[in-house]
Amino acid sequence: MALLRAQNVVSGYGDAEILHGVSMDIHESEIVCIIGPNGAGKSTFMKAVFGLIDCWDGRVTYDGADITDADPDDITRRGLCYVPQTENVFPSLTVRENLEMGAYILDGVPQAALDGVFERFPILEERQDQIAETLSGGQQQMLAMGRGLMVDPGLMLIDEPSAGMAPHLVDDVFEKIQDINESGTAILMVEQNARKALRNADRGYVLDMGENRFVDDADALLDNDDIEELYLGG
Ligand SMILES: Nc1ncnc2c1ncn2[C@@H]1O[C@H](COP(=O)(O)OP(=O)(O)OP(=O)(O)O)[C@@H](O)[C@H]1O
Ligand SMILES: [Mg+2]
């Protein structure tokens, strides 16, 4: 059984239908990557799954339970976390406060989760009293991921983790994502850095104009000449 199953999700903004029936399965232990051109609806799909915008049609289940249009807090309680593409930290709060905010749906801040985040991202422990906006872009991305991990998620949705990052840090981000996955969290990531992301993923979906275009093992997508030409820059 898929951990996350989205079936024919239709969604958009106002009158504009952006997703015209997108389907995806993510299994436990997988790293799945969504690629596709700008404006394809990749971020919109994540927002619809996470309950931030309404699904106009279709169905989303997590671990067998229907979460279509559930409240993001409820979805988080079920074990999903979402790391948005932008504005993913509270800039005026400290690193530690940001992490504590990650656990706000829980009754208290779980010490084990906090210790786990500090172990995974030592820089965040060193800088725990620093105001988040004074961190580098790469460190802020680590903080956003750490915040998501505070609820010990079964699945992390992460939108463009390497965006705006210095090239030498991109590999570090993917390495962290691999580590998180190896500790038992499935990953669904959206990436512009498609080739590199696919090299770090098990499977990939290509979204284009709000529709599924291709799905295959990441290696097969990387070897596919059509994908190469259309979506990986030839
Ligand atoms: N808040 C919004 N209100 C209205 N339209 C929006 C909103 N957010 C996105 N859109 C539109 O929805 C479409 C899909 O956008 P989306 O952000 O999902 O694309 P994307 O695949 O994530 O692109 P990118 O690679 O640039 O991040 C675009 O046409 C965009 O202009
Ligand atoms: Mg996007």
PDB file of C-alpha atoms and ligand atoms in Angstrom:
ATOM      1  CA  MET A   1       0.000   0.000   0.000  1.00  0.00           C
ATOM      2  CA  ALA A   2       1.233   3.466  -0.821  1.00  0.00           C
ATOM      3  CA  LEU A   3       2.026   5.702   2.136  1.00  0.00           C
ATOM      4  CA  LEU A   4       0.707   8.720   0.270  1.00  0.00           C
ATOM      5  CA  ARG A   5      -1.719   8.292  -2.578  1.00  0.00           C
ATOM      6  CA  ALA A   6      -3.057  11.214  -4.584  1.00  0.00           C
ATOM      7  CA  GLN A   7      -5.705  10.299  -7.124  1.00  0.00           C
ATOM      8  CA  ASN A   8      -6.825  12.692  -9.848  1.00  0.00           C
ATOM      9  CA  VAL A   9      -6.273  15.828  -7.814  1.00  0.00           C
ATOM     10  CA  VAL A  10      -7.879  18.890  -9.369  1.00  0.00           C
ATOM     11  CA  SER A  11      -7.045  22.239  -7.780  1.00  0.00           C
ATOM     12  CA  GLY A  12      -6.123  25.832  -8.449  1.00  0.00           C
ATOM     13  CA  TYR A  13      -6.574  29.416  -7.345  1.00  0.00           C
ATOM     14  CA  GLY A  14      -9.765  31.423  -7.748  1.00  0.00           C
ATOM     15  CA  ASP A  15     -11.156  30.499 -11.155  1.00  0.00           C
ATOM     16  CA  ALA A  16      -7.880  29.205 -12.468  1.00  0.00           C
ATOM     17  CA  GLU A  17      -7.669  25.431 -12.562  1.00  0.00           C
ATOM     18  CA  ILE A  18      -3.977  24.574 -12.326  1.00  0.00           C
ATOM     19  CA  LEU A  19      -3.982  20.838 -11.572  1.00  0.00           C
ATOM     20  CA  HIS A  20      -6.166  18.895 -13.977  1.00  0.00           C
ATOM     21  CA  GLY A  21      -6.190  15.524 -12.257  1.00  0.00           C
ATOM     22  CA  VAL A  22      -2.742  14.711 -10.881  1.00  0.00           C
ATOM     23  CA  SER A  23      -2.040  11.288  -9.395  1.00  0.00           C
ATOM     24  CA  MET A  24       0.952  10.130  -7.392  1.00  0.00           C
ATOM     25  CA  ASP A  25       1.953   7.307  -5.070  1.00  0.00           C
ATOM     26  CA  ILE A  26       4.766   7.522  -2.559  1.00  0.00           C
ATOM     27  CA  HIS A  27       5.764   4.370  -0.725  1.00  0.00           C
ATOM     28  CA  GLU A  28       7.384   4.045   2.645  1.00  0.00           C
ATOM     29  CA  SER A  29      11.162   4.441   2.450  1.00  0.00           C
ATOM     30  CA  GLU A  30      11.075   6.060  -0.993  1.00  0.00           C
ATOM     31  CA  ILE A  31      12.602   9.291  -2.235  1.00  0.00           C
ATOM     32  CA  VAL A  32      10.372  10.548  -5.017  1.00  0.00           C
ATOM     33  CA  CYS A  33      11.147  13.625  -7.062  1.00  0.00           C
ATOM     34  CA  ILE A  34       8.723  15.829  -8.999  1.00  0.00           C
ATOM     35  CA  ILE A  35      10.247  17.658 -11.913  1.00  0.00           C
ATOM     36  CA  GLY A  36       8.723  19.816 -14.619  1.00  0.00           C
ATOM     37  CA  PRO A  37       8.859  23.304 -16.097  1.00  0.00           C
ATOM     38  CA  ASN A  38       8.147  26.533 -14.219  1.00  0.00           C
ATOM     39  CA  GLY A  39       4.460  26.936 -13.618  1.00  0.00           C
ATOM     40  CA  ALA A  40       3.729  23.219 -14.133  1.00  0.00           C
ATOM     41  CA  GLY A  41       1.899  23.071 -10.810  1.00  0.00           C
ATOM     42  CA  LYS A  42       4.543  21.308  -8.726  1.00  0.00           C
ATOM     43  CA  SER A  43       4.231  23.615  -5.727  1.00  0.00           C
ATOM     44  CA  THR A  44       0.466  23.764  -6.167  1.00  0.00           C
ATOM     45  CA  PHE A  45       0.321  19.978  -5.952  1.00  0.00           C
ATOM     46  CA  MET A  46       2.192  19.975  -2.647  1.00  0.00           C
ATOM     47  CA  LYS A  47      -0.093  22.687  -1.264  1.00  0.00           C
ATOM     48  CA  ALA A  48      -3.168  20.694  -2.274  1.00  0.00           C
ATOM     49  CA  VAL A  49      -1.814  17.518  -0.652  1.00  0.00           C
ATOM     50  CA  PHE A  50      -0.980  19.385   2.542  1.00  0.00           C
ATOM     51  CA  GLY A  51      -4.417  20.998   2.776  1.00  0.00           C
ATOM     52  CA  LEU A  52      -3.229  24.551   2.177  1.00  0.00           C
ATOM     53  CA  ILE A  53      -5.497  24.930  -0.838  1.00  0.00           C
ATOM     54  CA  ASP A  54      -8.703  23.032  -1.591  1.00  0.00           C
ATOM     55  CA  CYS A  55      -8.861  19.959  -3.779  1.00  0.00           C
ATOM     56  CA  TRP A  56     -11.704  20.630  -6.216  1.00  0.00           C
ATOM     57  CA  ASP A  57     -11.838  16.974  -7.119  1.00  0.00           C
ATOM     58  CA  GLY A  58      -9.883  13.809  -6.461  1.00  0.00           C
ATOM     59  CA  ARG A  59      -8.675  12.195  -3.304  1.00  0.00           C
ATOM     60  CA  VAL A  60      -5.592  12.108  -1.112  1.00  0.00           C
ATOM     61  CA  THR A  61      -4.884   9.359   1.407  1.00  0.00           C
ATOM     62  CA  TYR A  62      -2.031   9.025   3.864  1.00  0.00           C
ATOM     63  CA  ASP A  63      -1.358   5.712   5.524  1.00  0.00           C
ATOM     64  CA  GLY A  64      -4.781   4.574   4.368  1.00  0.00           C
ATOM     65  CA  ALA A  65      -6.701   7.521   5.859  1.00  0.00           C
ATOM     66  CA  ASP A  66      -8.492  10.086   3.732  1.00  0.00           C
ATOM     67  CA  ILE A  67      -6.787  13.462   4.218  1.00  0.00           C
ATOM     68  CA  THR A  68      -8.386  15.252   1.273  1.00  0.00           C
ATOM     69  CA  ASP A  69      -8.874  18.859   2.359  1.00  0.00           C
ATOM     70  CA  ALA A  70      -7.975  18.046   5.955  1.00  0.00           C
ATOM     71  CA  ASP A  71      -6.553  20.849   8.018  1.00  0.00           C
ATOM     72  CA  PRO A  72      -2.737  21.160   7.735  1.00  0.00           C
ATOM     73  CA  ASP A  73      -2.422  20.720  11.510  1.00  0.00           C
ATOM     74  CA  ASP A  74      -4.338  17.445  11.335  1.00  0.00           C
ATOM     75  CA  ILE A  75      -2.242  16.325   8.409  1.00  0.00           C
ATOM     76  CA  THR A  76       0.894  17.127  10.395  1.00  0.00           C
ATOM     77  CA  ARG A  77      -0.407  15.118  13.346  1.00  0.00           C
ATOM     78  CA  ARG A  78      -0.787  12.150  11.041  1.00  0.00           C
ATOM     79  CA  GLY A  79       2.890  12.282  10.194  1.00  0.00           C
ATOM     80  CA  LEU A  80       3.400  14.540   7.195  1.00  0.00           C
ATOM     81  CA  CYS A  81       5.537  17.625   7.206  1.00  0.00           C
ATOM     82  CA  TYR A  82       5.851  20.269   4.529  1.00  0.00           C
ATOM     83  CA  VAL A  83       8.899  22.430   3.890  1.00  0.00           C
ATOM     84  CA  PRO A  84       7.796  25.234   1.553  1.00  0.00           C
ATOM     85  CA  GLN A  85       9.790  26.707  -1.305  1.00  0.00           C
ATOM     86  CA  THR A  86      10.031  30.185   0.222  1.00  0.00           C
ATOM     87  CA  GLU A  87       9.460  31.856   3.576  1.00  0.00           C
ATOM     88  CA  ASN A  88      10.079  28.595   5.332  1.00  0.00           C
ATOM     89  CA  VAL A  89      11.536  29.996   8.557  1.00  0.00           C
ATOM     90  CA  PHE A  90      10.316  32.655  10.977  1.00  0.00           C
ATOM     91  CA  PRO A  91      12.993  35.276  10.260  1.00  0.00           C
ATOM     92  CA  SER A  92      12.768  37.187  13.547  1.00  0.00           C
ATOM     93  CA  LEU A  93      12.744  34.138  15.828  1.00  0.00           C
ATOM     94  CA  THR A  94      15.864  32.338  17.006  1.00  0.00           C
ATOM     95  CA  VAL A  95      16.915  29.016  15.565  1.00  0.00           C
ATOM     96  CA  ARG A  96      15.705  27.223  18.673  1.00  0.00           C
ATOM     97  CA  GLU A  97      12.365  29.041  18.675  1.00  0.00           C
ATOM     98  CA  ASN A  98      11.892  28.082  15.034  1.00  0.00           C
ATOM     99  CA  LEU A  99      12.481  24.441  15.909  1.00  0.00           C
ATOM    100  CA  GLU A 100      10.093  24.671  18.852  1.00  0.00           C
ATOM    101  CA  MET A 101       7.486  26.124  16.506  1.00  0.00           C
ATOM    102  CA  GLY A 102       7.892  22.994  14.408  1.00  0.00           C
ATOM    103  CA  ALA A 103       6.427  21.048  17.307  1.00  0.00           C
ATOM    104  CA  TYR A 104       3.596  23.451  18.078  1.00  0.00           C
ATOM    105  CA  ILE A 105       0.937  20.864  17.238  1.00  0.00           C
ATOM    106  CA  LEU A 106       2.342  18.565  19.915  1.00  0.00           C
ATOM    107  CA  ASP A 107       1.735  18.959  23.649  1.00  0.00           C
ATOM    108  CA  GLY A 108       5.293  19.924  24.368  1.00  0.00           C
ATOM    109  CA  VAL A 109       8.604  20.182  22.612  1.00  0.00           C
ATOM    110  CA  PRO A 110       9.918  16.627  22.251  1.00  0.00           C
ATOM    111  CA  GLN A 111      13.461  16.645  23.573  1.00  0.00           C
ATOM    112  CA  ALA A 112      14.379  13.553  21.555  1.00  0.00           C
ATOM    113  CA  ALA A 113      13.313  15.233  18.324  1.00  0.00           C
ATOM    114  CA  LEU A 114      15.241  18.381  19.193  1.00  0.00           C
ATOM    115  CA  ASP A 115      18.332  16.322  20.034  1.00  0.00           C
ATOM    116  CA  GLY A 116      17.887  14.462  16.760  1.00  0.00           C
ATOM    117  CA  VAL A 117      17.757  17.681  14.758  1.00  0.00           C
ATOM    118  CA  PHE A 118      20.848  19.040  16.529  1.00  0.00           C
ATOM    119  CA  GLU A 119      22.673  15.792  15.873  1.00  0.00           C
ATOM    120  CA  ARG A 120      21.755  15.925  12.193  1.00  0.00           C
ATOM    121  CA  PHE A 121      22.506  19.630  11.823  1.00  0.00           C
ATOM    122  CA  PRO A 122      25.254  20.544  14.334  1.00  0.00           C
ATOM    123  CA  ILE A 123      25.332  24.109  12.988  1.00  0.00           C
ATOM    124  CA  LEU A 124      21.793  24.614  14.288  1.00  0.00           C
ATOM    125  CA  GLU A 125      22.841  23.612  17.784  1.00  0.00           C
ATOM    126  CA  GLU A 126      25.822  25.962  17.644  1.00  0.00           C
ATOM    127  CA  ARG A 127      23.582  28.777  16.459  1.00  0.00           C
ATOM    128  CA  GLN A 128      20.457  27.953  18.425  1.00  0.00           C
ATOM    129  CA  ASP A 129      20.236  31.426  19.979  1.00  0.00           C
ATOM    130  CA  GLN A 130      20.889  33.259  16.721  1.00  0.00           C
ATOM    131  CA  ILE A 131      18.048  35.063  14.907  1.00  0.00           C
ATOM    132  CA  ALA A 132      17.072  32.992  11.886  1.00  0.00           C
ATOM    133  CA  GLU A 133      17.334  35.800   9.326  1.00  0.00           C
ATOM    134  CA  THR A 134      21.024  36.187  10.142  1.00  0.00           C
ATOM    135  CA  LEU A 135      21.743  32.618   8.978  1.00  0.00           C
ATOM    136  CA  SER A 136      23.056  31.978   5.480  1.00  0.00           C
ATOM    137  CA  GLY A 137      20.598  30.724   2.862  1.00  0.00           C
ATOM    138  CA  GLY A 138      21.930  27.202   3.215  1.00  0.00           C
ATOM    139  CA  GLN A 139      21.615  27.278   6.986  1.00  0.00           C
ATOM    140  CA  GLN A 140      18.064  28.601   6.743  1.00  0.00           C
ATOM    141  CA  GLN A 141      17.200  25.662   4.508  1.00  0.00           C
ATOM    142  CA  MET A 142      18.674  23.301   7.121  1.00  0.00           C
ATOM    143  CA  LEU A 143      16.559  25.053   9.736  1.00  0.00           C
ATOM    144  CA  ALA A 144      13.422  24.672   7.647  1.00  0.00           C
ATOM    145  CA  MET A 145      14.128  20.960   7.292  1.00  0.00           C
ATOM    146  CA  GLY A 146      14.901  20.685  10.995  1.00  0.00           C
ATOM    147  CA  ARG A 147      11.621  22.346  11.836  1.00  0.00           C
ATOM    148  CA  GLY A 148       9.785  19.778   9.753  1.00  0.00           C
ATOM    149  CA  LEU A 149      11.627  16.956  11.504  1.00  0.00           C
ATOM    150  CA  MET A 150      10.431  18.076  14.937  1.00  0.00           C
ATOM    151  CA  VAL A 151       7.255  16.028  14.495  1.00  0.00           C
ATOM    152  CA  ASP A 152       9.169  12.872  13.533  1.00  0.00           C
ATOM    153  CA  PRO A 153       7.395  12.692  10.174  1.00  0.00           C
ATOM    154  CA  GLY A 154       6.734   9.571   8.146  1.00  0.00           C
ATOM    155  CA  LEU A 155       6.797  11.678   4.996  1.00  0.00           C
ATOM    156  CA  MET A 156       8.461  14.985   4.259  1.00  0.00           C
ATOM    157  CA  LEU A 157       7.192  17.134   1.413  1.00  0.00           C
ATOM    158  CA  ILE A 158      10.006  19.463   0.437  1.00  0.00           C
ATOM    159  CA  ASP A 159       9.744  22.113  -2.255  1.00  0.00           C
ATOM    160  CA  GLU A 160      12.970  23.095  -4.047  1.00  0.00           C
ATOM    161  CA  PRO A 161      15.410  22.309  -1.246  1.00  0.00           C
ATOM    162  CA  SER A 162      18.407  23.409  -3.304  1.00  0.00           C
ATOM    163  CA  ALA A 163      16.897  26.643  -4.649  1.00  0.00           C
ATOM    164  CA  GLY A 164      19.159  29.643  -4.385  1.00  0.00           C
ATOM    165  CA  MET A 165      21.899  27.619  -2.787  1.00  0.00           C
ATOM    166  CA  ALA A 166      25.585  27.998  -3.603  1.00  0.00           C
ATOM    167  CA  PRO A 167      26.541  25.152  -5.961  1.00  0.00           C
ATOM    168  CA  HIS A 168      28.935  23.554  -3.466  1.00  0.00           C
ATOM    169  CA  LEU A 169      26.104  23.273  -0.923  1.00  0.00           C
ATOM    170  CA  VAL A 170      23.638  21.556  -3.234  1.00  0.00           C
ATOM    171  CA  ASP A 171      25.253  18.157  -2.721  1.00  0.00           C
ATOM    172  CA  ASP A 172      25.127  18.661   1.051  1.00  0.00           C
ATOM    173  CA  VAL A 173      21.389  19.254   0.893  1.00  0.00           C
ATOM    174  CA  PHE A 174      20.779  16.084  -1.084  1.00  0.00           C
ATOM    175  CA  GLU A 175      23.033  14.197   1.307  1.00  0.00           C
ATOM    176  CA  LYS A 176      20.922  15.405   4.241  1.00  0.00           C
ATOM    177  CA  ILE A 177      17.788  14.348   2.430  1.00  0.00           C
ATOM    178  CA  GLN A 178      19.278  10.892   1.892  1.00  0.00           C
ATOM    179  CA  ASP A 179      20.173  10.706   5.607  1.00  0.00           C
ATOM    180  CA  ILE A 180      16.681  11.714   6.652  1.00  0.00           C
ATOM    181  CA  ASN A 181      15.266   9.090   4.330  1.00  0.00           C
ATOM    182  CA  GLU A 182      17.574   6.411   5.723  1.00  0.00           C
ATOM    183  CA  SER A 183      16.255   7.193   9.203  1.00  0.00           C
ATOM    184  CA  GLY A 184      12.787   6.179   8.069  1.00  0.00           C
ATOM    185  CA  THR A 185      11.152   9.254   6.534  1.00  0.00           C
ATOM    186  CA  ALA A 186       9.825   8.979   2.996  1.00  0.00           C
ATOM    187  CA  ILE A 187      10.575  12.037   0.865  1.00  0.00           C
ATOM    188  CA  LEU A 188       8.600  13.789  -1.840  1.00  0.00           C
ATOM    189  CA  MET A 189      10.665  16.630  -3.246  1.00  0.00           C
ATOM    190  CA  VAL A 190      10.195  19.145  -6.008  1.00  0.00           C
ATOM    191  CA  GLU A 191      13.416  20.176  -7.724  1.00  0.00           C
ATOM    192  CA  GLN A 192      14.594  22.498 -10.497  1.00  0.00           C
ATOM    193  CA  ASN A 193      17.969  20.871 -10.239  1.00  0.00           C
ATOM    194  CA  ALA A 194      16.338  17.907 -11.916  1.00  0.00           C
ATOM    195  CA  ARG A 195      19.292  15.819 -12.957  1.00  0.00           C
ATOM    196  CA  LYS A 196      20.944  15.975  -9.559  1.00  0.00           C
ATOM    197  CA  ALA A 197      17.653  15.396  -7.772  1.00  0.00           C
ATOM    198  CA  LEU A 198      16.900  12.313  -9.852  1.00  0.00           C
ATOM    199  CA  ARG A 199      20.347  10.940  -9.060  1.00  0.00           C
ATOM    200  CA  ASN A 200      19.322  11.193  -5.412  1.00  0.00           C
ATOM    201  CA  ALA A 201      15.846   9.727  -5.842  1.00  0.00           C
ATOM    202  CA  ASP A 202      14.250   6.310  -6.316  1.00  0.00           C
ATOM    203  CA  ARG A 203      11.481   7.444  -8.650  1.00  0.00           C
ATOM    204  CA  GLY A 204      10.411  10.561 -10.432  1.00  0.00           C
ATOM    205  CA  TYR A 205       7.242  12.133 -11.747  1.00  0.00           C
ATOM    206  CA  VAL A 206       7.237  14.666 -14.536  1.00  0.00           C
ATOM    207  CA  LEU A 207       4.446  17.229 -14.224  1.00  0.00           C
ATOM    208  CA  ASP A 208       3.703  19.515 -17.121  1.00  0.00           C
ATOM    209  CA  MET A 209       0.818  21.988 -17.435  1.00  0.00           C
ATOM    210  CA  GLY A 210      -0.948  20.506 -14.444  1.00  0.00           C
ATOM    211  CA  GLU A 211      -0.881  16.929 -15.689  1.00  0.00           C
ATOM    212  CA  ASN A 212       1.184  13.799 -15.164  1.00  0.00           C
ATOM    213  CA  ARG A 213       3.549  13.387 -18.126  1.00  0.00           C
ATOM    214  CA  PHE A 214       5.914  10.620 -17.113  1.00  0.00           C
ATOM    215  CA  VAL A 215       6.597   8.432 -14.135  1.00  0.00           C
ATOM    216  CA  ASP A 216       9.429   5.983 -13.836  1.00  0.00           C
ATOM    217  CA  ASP A 217      12.402   4.889 -11.795  1.00  0.00           C
ATOM    218  CA  ALA A 218      14.794   7.799 -11.448  1.00  0.00           C
ATOM    219  CA  ASP A 219      17.515   5.950 -13.397  1.00  0.00           C
ATOM    220  CA  ALA A 220      15.113   5.263 -16.248  1.00  0.00           C
ATOM    221  CA  LEU A 221      14.066   8.910 -16.407  1.00  0.00           C
ATOM    222  CA  LEU A 222      17.714   9.948 -16.528  1.00  0.00           C
ATOM    223  CA  ASP A 223      18.304   7.520 -19.408  1.00  0.00           C
ATOM    224  CA  ASN A 224      15.192   8.528 -21.351  1.00  0.00           C
ATOM    225  CA  ASP A 225      16.082  10.676 -24.384  1.00  0.00           C
ATOM    226  CA  ASP A 226      12.675  12.389 -24.487  1.00  0.00           C
ATOM    227  CA  ILE A 227      12.922  13.372 -20.835  1.00  0.00           C
ATOM    228  CA  GLU A 228      16.481  14.473 -21.386  1.00  0.00           C
ATOM    229  CA  GLU A 229      15.541  16.738 -24.257  1.00  0.00           C
ATOM    230  CA  LEU A 230      12.300  18.115 -22.837  1.00  0.00           C
ATOM    231  CA  TYR A 231      12.972  18.382 -19.117  1.00  0.00           C
ATOM    232  CA  LEU A 232      16.660  17.997 -18.388  1.00  0.00           C
ATOM    233  CA  GLY A 233      17.970  20.576 -20.804  1.00  0.00           C
ATOM    234  CA  GLY A 234      19.162  18.230 -23.584  1.00  0.00           C
TER     235      GLY A 234
HETATM  236  N1  LIG B   1      -1.221  32.011  -5.007  1.00  0.00           N
HETATM  237  C1  LIG B   1      -1.481  31.929  -6.314  1.00  0.00           C
HETATM  238  N2  LIG B   1      -2.535  32.577  -6.864  1.00  0.00           N
HETATM  239  C2  LIG B   1      -2.805  32.479  -8.193  1.00  0.00           C
HETATM  240  N3  LIG B   1      -2.080  31.749  -9.063  1.00  0.00           N
HETATM  241  C3  LIG B   1      -1.032  31.086  -8.572  1.00  0.00           C
HETATM  242  C4  LIG B   1      -0.664  31.138  -7.179  1.00  0.00           C
HETATM  243  N4  LIG B   1       0.425  30.369  -7.004  1.00  0.00           N
HETATM  244  C5  LIG B   1       0.737  29.859  -8.207  1.00  0.00           C
HETATM  245  N5  LIG B   1      -0.127  30.287  -9.144  1.00  0.00           N
HETATM  246  C6  LIG B   1      -0.120  29.909 -10.572  1.00  0.00           C
HETATM  247  O1  LIG B   1      -0.279  28.511 -10.655  1.00  0.00           O
HETATM  248  C7  LIG B   1       0.539  27.966 -11.704  1.00  0.00           C
HETATM  249  C8  LIG B   1       1.401  26.866 -11.137  1.00  0.00           C
HETATM  250  O2  LIG B   1       2.273  27.426 -10.171  1.00  0.00           O
HETATM  251  P1  LIG B   1       3.205  26.563  -9.250  1.00  0.00           P
HETATM  252  O3  LIG B   1       3.828  27.495  -8.279  1.00  0.00           O
HETATM  253  O4  LIG B   1       2.470  25.402  -8.728  1.00  0.00           O
HETATM  254  O5  LIG B   1       4.264  26.040 -10.322  1.00  0.00           O
HETATM  255  P2  LIG B   1       5.633  25.265 -10.102  1.00  0.00           P
HETATM  256  O6  LIG B   1       5.589  24.074 -10.974  1.00  0.00           O
HETATM  257  O7  LIG B   1       5.896  25.078  -8.658  1.00  0.00           O
HETATM  258  O8  LIG B   1       6.670  26.300 -10.727  1.00  0.00           O
HETATM  259  P3  LIG B   1       8.154  26.749 -10.269  1.00  0.00           P
HETATM  260  O9  LIG B   1       9.056  25.733 -10.875  1.00  0.00           O
HETATM  261  O10 LIG B   1       8.313  28.079 -10.892  1.00  0.00           O
HETATM  262  O11 LIG B   1       8.204  26.763  -8.766  1.00  0.00           O
HETATM  263  C9  LIG B   1       1.298  29.136 -12.293  1.00  0.00           C
HETATM  264  O12 LIG B   1       0.623  29.551 -13.448  1.00  0.00           O
HETATM  265  C10 LIG B   1       1.221  30.195 -11.215  1.00  0.00           C
HETATM  266  O13 LIG B   1       1.229  31.481 -11.778  1.00  0.00           O
HETATM  267 MG    MG B   2       7.267  25.794  -7.344  1.00  0.00          MG
END
